[in-house]
Each structure stands twice: as structure tokens, then as C-alpha cells.
PDB file of C-alpha atoms in Angstrom:
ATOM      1  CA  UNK A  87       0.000   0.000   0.000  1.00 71.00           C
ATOM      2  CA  UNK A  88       1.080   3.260  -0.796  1.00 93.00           C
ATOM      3  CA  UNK A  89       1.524   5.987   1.865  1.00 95.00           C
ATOM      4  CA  UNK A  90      -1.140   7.962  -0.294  1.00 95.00           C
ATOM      5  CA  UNK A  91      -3.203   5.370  -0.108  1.00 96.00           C
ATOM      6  CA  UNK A  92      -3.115   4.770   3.466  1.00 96.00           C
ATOM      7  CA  UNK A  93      -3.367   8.614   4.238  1.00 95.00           C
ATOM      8  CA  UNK A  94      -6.556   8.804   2.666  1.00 96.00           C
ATOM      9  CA  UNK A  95      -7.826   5.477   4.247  1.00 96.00           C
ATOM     10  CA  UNK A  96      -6.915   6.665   8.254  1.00 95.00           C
ATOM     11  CA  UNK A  97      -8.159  10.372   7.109  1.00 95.00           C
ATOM     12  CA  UNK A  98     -11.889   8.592   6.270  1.00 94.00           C
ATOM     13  CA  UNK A  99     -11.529   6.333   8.842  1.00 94.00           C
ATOM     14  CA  UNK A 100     -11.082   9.429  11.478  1.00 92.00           C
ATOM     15  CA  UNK A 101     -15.045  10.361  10.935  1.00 87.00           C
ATOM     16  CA  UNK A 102     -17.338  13.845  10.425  1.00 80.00           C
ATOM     17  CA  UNK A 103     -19.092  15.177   7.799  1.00 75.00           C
ATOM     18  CA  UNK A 104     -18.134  15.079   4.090  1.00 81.00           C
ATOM     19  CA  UNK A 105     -16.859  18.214   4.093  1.00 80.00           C
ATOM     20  CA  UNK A 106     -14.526  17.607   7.442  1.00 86.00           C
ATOM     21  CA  UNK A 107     -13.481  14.547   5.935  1.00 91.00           C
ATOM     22  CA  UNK A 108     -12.410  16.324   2.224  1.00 92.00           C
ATOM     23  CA  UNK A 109     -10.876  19.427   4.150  1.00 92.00           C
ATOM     24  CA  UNK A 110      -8.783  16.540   6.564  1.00 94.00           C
ATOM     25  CA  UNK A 111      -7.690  14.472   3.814  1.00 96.00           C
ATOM     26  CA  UNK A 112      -6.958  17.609   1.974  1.00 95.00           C
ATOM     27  CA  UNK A 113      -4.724  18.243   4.755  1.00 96.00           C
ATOM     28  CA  UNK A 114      -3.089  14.909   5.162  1.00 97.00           C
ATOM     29  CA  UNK A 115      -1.594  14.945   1.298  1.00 96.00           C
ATOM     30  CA  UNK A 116      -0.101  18.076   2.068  1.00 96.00           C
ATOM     31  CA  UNK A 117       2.091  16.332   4.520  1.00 96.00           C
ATOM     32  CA  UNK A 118       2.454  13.784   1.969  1.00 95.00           C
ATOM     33  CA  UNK A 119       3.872  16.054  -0.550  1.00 96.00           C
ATOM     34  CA  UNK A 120       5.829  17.533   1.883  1.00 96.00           C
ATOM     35  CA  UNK A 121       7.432  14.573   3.703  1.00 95.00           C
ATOM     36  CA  UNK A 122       8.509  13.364  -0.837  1.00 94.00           C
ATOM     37  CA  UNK A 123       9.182  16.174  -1.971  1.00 94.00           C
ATOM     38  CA  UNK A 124      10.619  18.751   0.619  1.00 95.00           C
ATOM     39  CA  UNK A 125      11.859  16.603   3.213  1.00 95.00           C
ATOM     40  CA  UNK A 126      12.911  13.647   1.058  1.00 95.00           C
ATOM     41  CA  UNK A 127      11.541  11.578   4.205  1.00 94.00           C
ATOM     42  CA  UNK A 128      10.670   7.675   2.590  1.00 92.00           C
ATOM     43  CA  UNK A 129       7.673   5.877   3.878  1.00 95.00           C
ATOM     44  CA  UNK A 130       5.459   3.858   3.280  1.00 94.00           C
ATOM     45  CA  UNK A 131       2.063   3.995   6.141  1.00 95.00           C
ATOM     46  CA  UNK A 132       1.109   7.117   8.388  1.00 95.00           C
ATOM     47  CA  UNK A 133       2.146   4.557  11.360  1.00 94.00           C
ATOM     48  CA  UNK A 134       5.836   5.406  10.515  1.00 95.00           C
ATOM     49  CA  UNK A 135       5.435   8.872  10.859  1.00 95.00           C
ATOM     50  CA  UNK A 136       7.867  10.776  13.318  1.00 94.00           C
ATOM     51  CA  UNK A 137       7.327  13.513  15.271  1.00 94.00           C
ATOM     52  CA  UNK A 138       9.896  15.655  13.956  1.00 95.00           C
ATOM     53  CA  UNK A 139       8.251  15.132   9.860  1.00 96.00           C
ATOM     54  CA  UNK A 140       5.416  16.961  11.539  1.00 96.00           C
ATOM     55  CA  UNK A 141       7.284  19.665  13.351  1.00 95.00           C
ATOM     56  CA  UNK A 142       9.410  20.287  10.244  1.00 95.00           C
ATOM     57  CA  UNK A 143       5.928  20.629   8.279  1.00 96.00           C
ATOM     58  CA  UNK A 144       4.864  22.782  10.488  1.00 95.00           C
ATOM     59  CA  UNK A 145       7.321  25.130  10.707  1.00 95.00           C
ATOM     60  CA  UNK A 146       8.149  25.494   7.051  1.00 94.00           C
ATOM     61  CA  UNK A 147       4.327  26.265   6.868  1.00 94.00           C
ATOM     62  CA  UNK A 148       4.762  29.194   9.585  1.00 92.00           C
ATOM     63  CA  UNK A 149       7.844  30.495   7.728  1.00 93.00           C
ATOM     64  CA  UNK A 150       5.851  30.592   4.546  1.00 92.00           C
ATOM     65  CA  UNK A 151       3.179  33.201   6.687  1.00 91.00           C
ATOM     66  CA  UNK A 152       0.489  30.645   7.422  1.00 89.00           C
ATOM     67  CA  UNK A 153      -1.751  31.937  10.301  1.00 86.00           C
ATOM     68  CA  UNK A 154      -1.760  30.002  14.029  1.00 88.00           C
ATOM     69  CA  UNK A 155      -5.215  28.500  13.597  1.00 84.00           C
ATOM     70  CA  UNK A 156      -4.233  27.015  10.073  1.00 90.00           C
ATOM     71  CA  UNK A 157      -0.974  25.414  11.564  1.00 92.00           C
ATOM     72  CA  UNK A 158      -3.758  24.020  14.619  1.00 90.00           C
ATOM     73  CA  UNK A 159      -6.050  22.575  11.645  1.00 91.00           C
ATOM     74  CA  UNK A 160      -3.122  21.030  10.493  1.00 94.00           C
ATOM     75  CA  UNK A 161      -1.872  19.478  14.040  1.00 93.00           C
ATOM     76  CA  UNK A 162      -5.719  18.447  14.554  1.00 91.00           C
ATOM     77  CA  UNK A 163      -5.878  16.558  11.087  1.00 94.00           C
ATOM     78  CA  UNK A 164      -2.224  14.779  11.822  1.00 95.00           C
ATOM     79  CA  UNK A 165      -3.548  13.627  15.277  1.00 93.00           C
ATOM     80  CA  UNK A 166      -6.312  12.079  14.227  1.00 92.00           C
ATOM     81  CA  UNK A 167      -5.184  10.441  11.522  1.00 94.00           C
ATOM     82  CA  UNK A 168      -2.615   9.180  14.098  1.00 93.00           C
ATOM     83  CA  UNK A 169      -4.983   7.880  16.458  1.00 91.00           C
ATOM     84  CA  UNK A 170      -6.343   6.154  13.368  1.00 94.00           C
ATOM     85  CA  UNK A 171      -2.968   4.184  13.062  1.00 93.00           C
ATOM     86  CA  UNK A 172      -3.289   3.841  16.569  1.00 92.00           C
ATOM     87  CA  UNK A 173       0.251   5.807  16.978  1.00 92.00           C
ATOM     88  CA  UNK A 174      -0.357   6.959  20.569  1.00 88.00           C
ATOM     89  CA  UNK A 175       3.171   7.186  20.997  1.00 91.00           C
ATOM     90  CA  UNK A 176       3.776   9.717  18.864  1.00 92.00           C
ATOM     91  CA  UNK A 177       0.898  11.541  19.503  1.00 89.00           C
ATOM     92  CA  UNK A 178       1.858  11.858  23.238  1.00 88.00           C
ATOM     93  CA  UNK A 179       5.623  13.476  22.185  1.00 90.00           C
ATOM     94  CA  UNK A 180       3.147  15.966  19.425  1.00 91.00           C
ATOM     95  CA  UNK A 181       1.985  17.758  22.819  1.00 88.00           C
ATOM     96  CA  UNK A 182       4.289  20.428  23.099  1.00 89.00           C
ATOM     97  CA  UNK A 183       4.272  20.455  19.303  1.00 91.00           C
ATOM     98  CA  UNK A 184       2.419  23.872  18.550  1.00 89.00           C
ATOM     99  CA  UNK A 185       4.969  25.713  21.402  1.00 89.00           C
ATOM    100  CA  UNK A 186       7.613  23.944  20.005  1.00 90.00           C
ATOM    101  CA  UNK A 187       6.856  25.796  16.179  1.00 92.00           C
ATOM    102  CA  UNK A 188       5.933  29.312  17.687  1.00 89.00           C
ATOM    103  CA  UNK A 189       1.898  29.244  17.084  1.00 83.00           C
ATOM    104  CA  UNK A 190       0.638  27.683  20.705  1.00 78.00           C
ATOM    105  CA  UNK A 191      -2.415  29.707  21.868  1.00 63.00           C
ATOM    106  CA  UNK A 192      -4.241  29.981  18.783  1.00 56.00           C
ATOM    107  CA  UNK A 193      -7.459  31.942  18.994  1.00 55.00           C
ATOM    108  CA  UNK A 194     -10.177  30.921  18.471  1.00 52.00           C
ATOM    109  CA  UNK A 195     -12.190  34.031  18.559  1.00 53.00           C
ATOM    110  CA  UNK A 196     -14.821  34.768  15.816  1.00 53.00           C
ATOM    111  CA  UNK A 197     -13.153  36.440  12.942  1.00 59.00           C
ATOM    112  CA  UNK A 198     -16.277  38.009  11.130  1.00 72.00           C
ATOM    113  CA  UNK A 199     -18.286  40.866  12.306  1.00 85.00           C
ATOM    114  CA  UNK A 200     -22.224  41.002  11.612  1.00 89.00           C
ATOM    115  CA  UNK A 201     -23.177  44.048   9.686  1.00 92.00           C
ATOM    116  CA  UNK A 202     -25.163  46.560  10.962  1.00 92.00           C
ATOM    117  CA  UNK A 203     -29.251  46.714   9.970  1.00 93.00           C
ATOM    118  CA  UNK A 204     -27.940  49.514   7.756  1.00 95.00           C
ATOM    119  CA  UNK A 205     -25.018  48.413   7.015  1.00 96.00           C
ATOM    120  CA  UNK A 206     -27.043  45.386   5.603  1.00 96.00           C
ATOM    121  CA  UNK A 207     -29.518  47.555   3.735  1.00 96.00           C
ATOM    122  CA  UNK A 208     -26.740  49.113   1.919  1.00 97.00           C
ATOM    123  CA  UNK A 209     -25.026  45.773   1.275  1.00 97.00           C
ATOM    124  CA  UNK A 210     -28.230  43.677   0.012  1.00 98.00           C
ATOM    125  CA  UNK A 211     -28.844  47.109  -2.298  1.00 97.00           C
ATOM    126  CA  UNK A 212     -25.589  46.121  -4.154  1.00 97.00           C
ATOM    127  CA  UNK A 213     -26.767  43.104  -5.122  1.00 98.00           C
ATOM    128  CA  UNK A 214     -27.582  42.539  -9.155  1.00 97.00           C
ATOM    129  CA  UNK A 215     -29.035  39.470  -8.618  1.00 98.00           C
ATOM    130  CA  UNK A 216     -32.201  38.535  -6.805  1.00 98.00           C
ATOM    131  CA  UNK A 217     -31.467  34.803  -6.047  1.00 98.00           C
ATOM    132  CA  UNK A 218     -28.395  35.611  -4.209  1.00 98.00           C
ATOM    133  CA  UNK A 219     -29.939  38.715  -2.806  1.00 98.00           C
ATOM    134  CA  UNK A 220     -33.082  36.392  -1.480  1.00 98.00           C
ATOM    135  CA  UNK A 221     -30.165  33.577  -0.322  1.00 98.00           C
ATOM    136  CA  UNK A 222     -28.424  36.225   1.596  1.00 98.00           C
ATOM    137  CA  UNK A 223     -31.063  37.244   3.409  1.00 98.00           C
ATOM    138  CA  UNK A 224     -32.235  33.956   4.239  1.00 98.00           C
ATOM    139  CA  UNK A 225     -28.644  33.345   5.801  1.00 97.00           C
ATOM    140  CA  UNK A 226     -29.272  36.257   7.925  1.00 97.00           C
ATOM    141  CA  UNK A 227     -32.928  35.790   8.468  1.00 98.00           C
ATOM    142  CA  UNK A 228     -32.388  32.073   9.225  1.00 98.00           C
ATOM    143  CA  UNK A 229     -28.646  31.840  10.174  1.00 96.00           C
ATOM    144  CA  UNK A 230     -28.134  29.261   7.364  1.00 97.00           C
ATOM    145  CA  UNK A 231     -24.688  28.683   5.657  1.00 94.00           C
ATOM    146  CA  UNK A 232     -24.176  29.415   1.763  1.00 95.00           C
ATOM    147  CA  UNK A 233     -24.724  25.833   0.754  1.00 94.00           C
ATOM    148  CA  UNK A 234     -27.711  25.835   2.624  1.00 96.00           C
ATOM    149  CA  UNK A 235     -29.605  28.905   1.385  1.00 97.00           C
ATOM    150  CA  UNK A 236     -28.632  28.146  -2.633  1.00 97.00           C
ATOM    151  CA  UNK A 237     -30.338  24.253  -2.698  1.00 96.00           C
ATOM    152  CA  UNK A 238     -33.294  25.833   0.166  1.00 97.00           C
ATOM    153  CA  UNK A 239     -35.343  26.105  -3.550  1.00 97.00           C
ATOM    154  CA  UNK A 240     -36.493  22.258  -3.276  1.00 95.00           C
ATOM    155  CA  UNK A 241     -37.670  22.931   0.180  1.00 97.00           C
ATOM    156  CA  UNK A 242     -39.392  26.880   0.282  1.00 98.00           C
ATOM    157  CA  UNK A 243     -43.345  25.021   0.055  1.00 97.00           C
ATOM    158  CA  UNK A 244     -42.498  23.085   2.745  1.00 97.00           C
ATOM    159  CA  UNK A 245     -40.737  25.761   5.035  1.00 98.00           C
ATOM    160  CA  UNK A 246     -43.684  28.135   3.960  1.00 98.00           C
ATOM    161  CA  UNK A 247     -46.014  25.086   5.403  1.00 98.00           C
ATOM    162  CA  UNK A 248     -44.368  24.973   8.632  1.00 97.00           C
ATOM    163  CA  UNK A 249     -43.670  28.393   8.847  1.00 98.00           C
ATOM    164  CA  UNK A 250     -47.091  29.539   9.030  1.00 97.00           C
ATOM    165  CA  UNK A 251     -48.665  26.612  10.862  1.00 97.00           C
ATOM    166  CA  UNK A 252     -46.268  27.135  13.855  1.00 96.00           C
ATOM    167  CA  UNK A 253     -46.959  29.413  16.625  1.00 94.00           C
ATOM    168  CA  UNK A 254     -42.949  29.856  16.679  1.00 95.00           C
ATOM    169  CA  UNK A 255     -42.622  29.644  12.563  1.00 97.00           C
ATOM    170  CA  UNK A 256     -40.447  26.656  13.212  1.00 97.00           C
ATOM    171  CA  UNK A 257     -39.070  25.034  10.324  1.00 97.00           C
ATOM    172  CA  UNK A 258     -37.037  21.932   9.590  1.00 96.00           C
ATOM    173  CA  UNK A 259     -33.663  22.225   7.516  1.00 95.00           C
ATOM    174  CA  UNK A 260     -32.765  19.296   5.408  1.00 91.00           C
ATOM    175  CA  UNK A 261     -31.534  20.203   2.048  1.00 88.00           C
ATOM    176  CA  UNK A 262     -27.459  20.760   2.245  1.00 83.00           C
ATOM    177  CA  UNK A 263     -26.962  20.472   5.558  1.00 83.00           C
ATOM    178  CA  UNK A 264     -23.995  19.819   7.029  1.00 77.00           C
ATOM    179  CA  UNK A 265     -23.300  15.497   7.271  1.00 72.00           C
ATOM    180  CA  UNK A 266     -26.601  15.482   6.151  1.00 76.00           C
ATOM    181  CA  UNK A 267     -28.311  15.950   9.848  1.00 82.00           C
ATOM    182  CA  UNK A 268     -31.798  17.340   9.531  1.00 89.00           C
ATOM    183  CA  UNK A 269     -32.064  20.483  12.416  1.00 93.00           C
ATOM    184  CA  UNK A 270     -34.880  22.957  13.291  1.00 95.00           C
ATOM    185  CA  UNK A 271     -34.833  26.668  12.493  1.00 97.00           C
ATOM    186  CA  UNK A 272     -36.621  29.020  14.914  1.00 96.00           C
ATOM    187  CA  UNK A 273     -36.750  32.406  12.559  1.00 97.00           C
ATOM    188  CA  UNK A 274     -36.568  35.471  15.178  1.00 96.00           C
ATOM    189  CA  UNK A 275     -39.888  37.023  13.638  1.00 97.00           C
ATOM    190  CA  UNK A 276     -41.956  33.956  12.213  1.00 97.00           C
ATOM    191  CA  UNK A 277     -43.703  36.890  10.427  1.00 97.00           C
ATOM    192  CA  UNK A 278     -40.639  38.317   8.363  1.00 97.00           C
ATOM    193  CA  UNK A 279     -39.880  34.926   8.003  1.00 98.00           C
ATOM    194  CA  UNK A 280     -43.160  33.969   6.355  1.00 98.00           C
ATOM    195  CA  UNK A 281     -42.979  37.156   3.719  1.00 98.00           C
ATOM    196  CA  UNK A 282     -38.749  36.046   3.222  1.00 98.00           C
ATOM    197  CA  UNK A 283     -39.831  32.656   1.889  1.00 98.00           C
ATOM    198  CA  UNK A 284     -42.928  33.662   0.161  1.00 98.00           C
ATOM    199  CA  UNK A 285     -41.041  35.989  -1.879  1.00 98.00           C
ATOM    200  CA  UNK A 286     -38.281  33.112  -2.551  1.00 98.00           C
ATOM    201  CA  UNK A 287     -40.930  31.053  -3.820  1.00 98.00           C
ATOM    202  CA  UNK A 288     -42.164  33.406  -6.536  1.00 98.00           C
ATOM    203  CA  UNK A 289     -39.005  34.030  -7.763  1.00 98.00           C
ATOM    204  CA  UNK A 290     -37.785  30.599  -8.319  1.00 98.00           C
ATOM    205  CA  UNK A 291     -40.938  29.780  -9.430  1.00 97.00           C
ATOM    206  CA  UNK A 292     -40.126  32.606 -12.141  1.00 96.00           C
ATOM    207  CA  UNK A 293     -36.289  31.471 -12.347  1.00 96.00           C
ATOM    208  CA  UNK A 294     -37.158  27.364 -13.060  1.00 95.00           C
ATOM    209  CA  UNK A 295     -37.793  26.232  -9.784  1.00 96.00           C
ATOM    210  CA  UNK A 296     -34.053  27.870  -8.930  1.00 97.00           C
ATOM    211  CA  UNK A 297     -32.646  30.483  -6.690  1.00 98.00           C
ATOM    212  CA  UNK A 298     -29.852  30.237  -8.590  1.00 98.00           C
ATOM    213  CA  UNK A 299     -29.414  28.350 -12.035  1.00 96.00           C
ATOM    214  CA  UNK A 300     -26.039  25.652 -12.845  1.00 96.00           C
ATOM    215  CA  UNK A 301     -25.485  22.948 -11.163  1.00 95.00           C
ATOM    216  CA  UNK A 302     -24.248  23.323  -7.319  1.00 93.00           C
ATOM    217  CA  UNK A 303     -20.573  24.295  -8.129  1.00 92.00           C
ATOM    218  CA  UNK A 304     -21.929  26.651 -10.464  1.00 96.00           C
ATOM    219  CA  UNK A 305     -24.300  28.373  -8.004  1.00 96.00           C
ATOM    220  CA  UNK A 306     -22.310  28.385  -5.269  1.00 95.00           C
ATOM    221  CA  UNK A 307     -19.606  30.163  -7.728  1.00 96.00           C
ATOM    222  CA  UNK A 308     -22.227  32.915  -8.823  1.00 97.00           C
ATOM    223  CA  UNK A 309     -23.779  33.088  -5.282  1.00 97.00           C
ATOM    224  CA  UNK A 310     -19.864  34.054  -4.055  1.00 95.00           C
ATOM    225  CA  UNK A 311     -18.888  36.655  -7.226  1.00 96.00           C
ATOM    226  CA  UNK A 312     -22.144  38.751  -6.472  1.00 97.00           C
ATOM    227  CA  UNK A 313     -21.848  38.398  -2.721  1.00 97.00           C
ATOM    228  CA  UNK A 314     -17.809  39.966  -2.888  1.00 96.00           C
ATOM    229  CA  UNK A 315     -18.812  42.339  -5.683  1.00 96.00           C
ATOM    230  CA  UNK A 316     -21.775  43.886  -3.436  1.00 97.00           C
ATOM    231  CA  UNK A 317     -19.268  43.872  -0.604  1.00 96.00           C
ATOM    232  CA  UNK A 318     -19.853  41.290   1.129  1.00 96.00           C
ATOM    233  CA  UNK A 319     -16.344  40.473   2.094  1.00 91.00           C
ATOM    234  CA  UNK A 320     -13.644  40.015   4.630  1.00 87.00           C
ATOM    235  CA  UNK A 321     -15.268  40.513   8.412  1.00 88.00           C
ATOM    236  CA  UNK A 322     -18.763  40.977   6.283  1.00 92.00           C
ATOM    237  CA  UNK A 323     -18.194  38.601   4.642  1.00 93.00           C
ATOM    238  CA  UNK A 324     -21.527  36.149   4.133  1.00 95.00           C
ATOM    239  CA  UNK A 325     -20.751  33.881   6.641  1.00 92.00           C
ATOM    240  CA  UNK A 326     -21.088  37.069   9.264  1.00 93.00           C
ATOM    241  CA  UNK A 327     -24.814  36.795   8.124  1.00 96.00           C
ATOM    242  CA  UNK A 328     -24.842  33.606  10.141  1.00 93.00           C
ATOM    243  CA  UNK A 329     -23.092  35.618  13.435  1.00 92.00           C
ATOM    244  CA  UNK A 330     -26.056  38.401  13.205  1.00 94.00           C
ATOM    245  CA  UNK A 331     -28.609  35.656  13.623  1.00 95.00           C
ATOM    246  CA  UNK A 332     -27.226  33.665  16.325  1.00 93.00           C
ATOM    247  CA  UNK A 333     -26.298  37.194  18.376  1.00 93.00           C
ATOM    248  CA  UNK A 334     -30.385  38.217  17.460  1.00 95.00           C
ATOM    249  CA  UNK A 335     -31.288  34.619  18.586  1.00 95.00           C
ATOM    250  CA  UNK A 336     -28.970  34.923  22.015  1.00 93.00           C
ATOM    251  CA  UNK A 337     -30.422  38.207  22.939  1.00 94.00           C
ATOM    252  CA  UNK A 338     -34.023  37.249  22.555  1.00 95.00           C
ATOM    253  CA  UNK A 339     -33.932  34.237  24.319  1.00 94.00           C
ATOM    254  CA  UNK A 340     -31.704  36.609  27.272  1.00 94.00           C
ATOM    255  CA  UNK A 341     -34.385  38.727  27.342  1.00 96.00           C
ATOM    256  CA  UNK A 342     -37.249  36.432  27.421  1.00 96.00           C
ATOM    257  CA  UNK A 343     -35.620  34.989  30.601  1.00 96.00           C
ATOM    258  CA  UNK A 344     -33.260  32.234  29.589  1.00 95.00           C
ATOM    259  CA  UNK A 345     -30.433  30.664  31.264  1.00 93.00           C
ATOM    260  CA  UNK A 346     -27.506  32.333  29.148  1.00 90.00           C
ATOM    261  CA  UNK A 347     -25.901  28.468  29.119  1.00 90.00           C
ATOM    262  CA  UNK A 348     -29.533  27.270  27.789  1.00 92.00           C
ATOM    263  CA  UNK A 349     -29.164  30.326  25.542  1.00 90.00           C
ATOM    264  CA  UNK A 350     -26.040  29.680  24.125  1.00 89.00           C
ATOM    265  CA  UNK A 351     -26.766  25.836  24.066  1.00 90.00           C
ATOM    266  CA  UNK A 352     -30.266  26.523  21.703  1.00 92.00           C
ATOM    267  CA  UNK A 353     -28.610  28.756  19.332  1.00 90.00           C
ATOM    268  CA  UNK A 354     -25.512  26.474  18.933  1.00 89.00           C
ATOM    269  CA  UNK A 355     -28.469  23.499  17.865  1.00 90.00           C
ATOM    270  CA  UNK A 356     -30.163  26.109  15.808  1.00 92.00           C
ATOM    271  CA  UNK A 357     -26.534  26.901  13.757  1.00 90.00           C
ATOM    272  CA  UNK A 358     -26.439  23.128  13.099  1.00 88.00           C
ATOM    273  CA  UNK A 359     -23.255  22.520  16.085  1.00 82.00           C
ATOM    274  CA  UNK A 360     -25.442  20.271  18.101  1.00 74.00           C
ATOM    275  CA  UNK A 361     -26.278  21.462  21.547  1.00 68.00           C
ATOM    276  CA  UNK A 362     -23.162  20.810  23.617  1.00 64.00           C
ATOM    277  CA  UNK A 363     -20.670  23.678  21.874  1.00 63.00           C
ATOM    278  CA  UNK A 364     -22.285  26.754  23.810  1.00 71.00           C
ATOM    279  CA  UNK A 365     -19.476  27.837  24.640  1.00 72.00           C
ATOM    280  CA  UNK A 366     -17.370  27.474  21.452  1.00 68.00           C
ATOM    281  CA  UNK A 367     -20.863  29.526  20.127  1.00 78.00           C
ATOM    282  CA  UNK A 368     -20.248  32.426  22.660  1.00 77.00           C
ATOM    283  CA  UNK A 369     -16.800  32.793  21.935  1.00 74.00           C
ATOM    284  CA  UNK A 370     -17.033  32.876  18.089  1.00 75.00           C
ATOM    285  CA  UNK A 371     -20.805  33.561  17.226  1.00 77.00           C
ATOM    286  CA  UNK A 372     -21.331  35.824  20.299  1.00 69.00           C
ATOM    287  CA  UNK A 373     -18.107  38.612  19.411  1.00 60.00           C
ATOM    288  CA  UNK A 374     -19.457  41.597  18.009  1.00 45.00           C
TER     289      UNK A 374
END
């Protein structure tokens, strides 16, 4: 077996979602190229791997200006592929690994900032196109992610259903969801909510059943040049959409009388994180 080979195999076998799977495998044959072709290091399975291949990754990676949290993704993938090849060994002498390089203490703070309601306004007014205005606005309405909001088309009738047969305008999320795990939206204003997907519905009933026409890769594409040409970019970028609705959904629940741990523990379920990241939510989601 090739150590390509294997790589991939112990990066599968680690677990998550399809896309934490493709980004750690991604990952993982970047070591391999490394350990052939920069470090001239010769093996053949991930169970041979020594702690100082990883270090020296590492560090050439910080001297070529990579940030502290990518050098931690990249110390997260190699440990689990490690634990894979059951190389406890070697992951007990990677501890100190991260102070060793120079990037221990990585922060894990939110790095996007939620735009204003004017702000917002402005933004969304940049916007040529009406499918990936009505998708951005959904992420912020609904705090769904980009994938999410450009296949919602196959679902709007249902959501519209729900929406407006719910005392709360719950609705459930299926379509591109992360690993494929069905969750529950509570919209902020059931109200706004109704009129959002209402107006979604007419125009991809007008666009051929579409928010926004290709295939996937091609929507997603579009959906991403119009959202950076309108502005939506760097710590607005779209994904901020998704920190405006879990701050909204925090401070309702606060004022309604919540438990801020309940709080934090609803909107992380909400976001699609499962319910026991609350804190990980208030430390990234909850930043302004």
C-alpha cells in the first residue's frame, strides 16, 4: 500500500461530515507532498510517521506566513489520523508540538463581524441578482450557511407550510446540511420569516424552480462573485450573516428569561453545532 493510499484510508476512517473529511484528507496529502518532496523523508504507512516530519511541516508552513489557527487545523488533522494508526506514541511526544513551532495559543475568537441593519440595507442594495440577494437574506434571516440557502429552492413550500402553521414559525432544515443531519430553524420574527420565503418562492418559481441556475458548483460560484462584488467580504463577509442571527437569537432568548448556558446551548443546535458547543458559540458567534 502506498503511503497515499493509506493517508486517505486513516483520514476517512477518522469520521465527520463530508466536508470535514475532504478538508482533513486535503490536509493529510499536504504532509504527503511535503514529507517526498521537501523533506525527502521515505515511507510507506502514516504509522511510521515521526514527530519531527510533523514539526518540520509545520514550521516550514509558519515560515511561509500561514496563520496560528491554520498550523492548529493542520496538528488536529495529523492527530487524528494518528490515532487512526493507533500511533499513541507519537501523539503523546506531538503535545508540546504547537509551542515547540511558535503558534501555541491559537485563537479561536470569531473572525467576522455582523453588519449593521444599515449596514445590511446598503449591502443587500448592491446586489444585481435577486437569487443571491433572497439567499443572503435567508442566511441572515435564518442563520443558514451558503450551501444551505442556494439548494433551500427544493424545500421553500415546505418551510412556507411549517412556517405559518407554527406558533414559533419553526421550520425543519434538510436540504445541504452539514453530514446530512436534519435540524430545526426558529426564525426570530416567524412573520418576516413567512414574507422572506414567500417571496423566494415566486421568484424561483419565475427562475425554473431555482434560486440560482447551474449545477451546485456553479451556483455556489455565482452566489460568491455577487456576494464579494456587493461587498460582502472580509469581516462581512456572508458567513457574518450567520453571526447576526445567532447574536439576534442569544439576545431574545436573554431577554425572554433564559439561562444564558440554555441560551447559548439553543442557538448552537439552531446553527447546526449540536447542543453541547455553547461555549465554542459564545466565543465565536457571540463577538461583536
Amino acid at each position: 500500500m502506498s503511503l497515499s493510499k493509506n493517508a486517505k484510508e486513516l483520514a476517512k476512517a477518522a469520521g465527520g461530515s463530508h466536508a470535514t473529511i475532504e478538508a482533513r484528507t486535503r490536509i493529510i496529502m499536504q504532509l504527503v507532498n511535503n514529507l517526498r518532496f521537501e523533506q525527502n523523508v521515505q515511507i510507506r504507512t502514516i504509522s511510521q510517521l515521526r514527530e519531527k516530519n510533523v514539526e518540520n511541516w509545520l514550521r516550514n508552513g509558519r515560515e511561509k506566513g500561514l496563520s496560528p489557527r491554520t498550523l492548529q487545523n493542520r496538528l488536529t488533522a495529523v492527530r487524528a489520523v494518528l490515532v487512526q494508526a493507533e500511533r499513541y506514541d507519537t501523539l503523546s511526544r506531538l503535545e508540546n508540538t504547537a509551542k515547540k513551532v511558535g503558534f501555541a495559543g491559537a485563537s479561536r475568537d470569531g473572525v467576522r463581524k455582523p453588519p449593521s441593519d444599515e449596514q445590511l440595507n446598503r449591502l443587500l442594495a448592491n446586489v444585481n441578482h435577486q437569487g443571491v440577494r433572497i439567499c443572503l437574506e435567508m442566511m441572515n434571516e435564518f442563520g443558514l450557511r451558503q450551501k444551505e440557502s442556494v439548494m433551500a429552492a427544493a424545500s421553500l413550500d415546505k418551510w412556507l407550510k411549517d412556517i405559518t402553521s407554527d406558533r414559533h414559525g419553526r421550520f425543519q432544515l434538510v436540504q445541504g446540511s452539514k453530514g446530512g443531519r436534519p435540524r430545526e430553524i426558529w426564525p426570530n420574527d416567524p412573520t418576516k420569516a413567512a414574507a422572506l420565503v414567500s417571496r423566494a418562492i415566486e421568484y424561483a418559481r419565475q427562475n425554473g424552480g431555482k434560486l440560482i441556475q447551474g449545477d451546485l458548483k456553479q451556483a455556489l460560484g455565482r452566489f460568491n462573485r455577487e456576494a464579494a462584488s456587493a461587498g460582502f467580504k472580509g469581516l462581512h463577509s456572508p458567513h457574518s450573516l450567520r453571526y447576526a442571527f445567532a447574536q439576534r437569537t442569544i439576545s431574545r432568548l436573554l431577554q425572554q428569561g433564559w439561562d444564558k448556558r440554555l441560551a447559548l446551548s439553543f442557538a448552537s443546535q439552531v446553527l447546526g453545532h449540536g447542543d453541547g458547543r455553547g461555549r465554542w458559540i459564545d466565543q465565536v458567534y457571540s463577538r461583536c
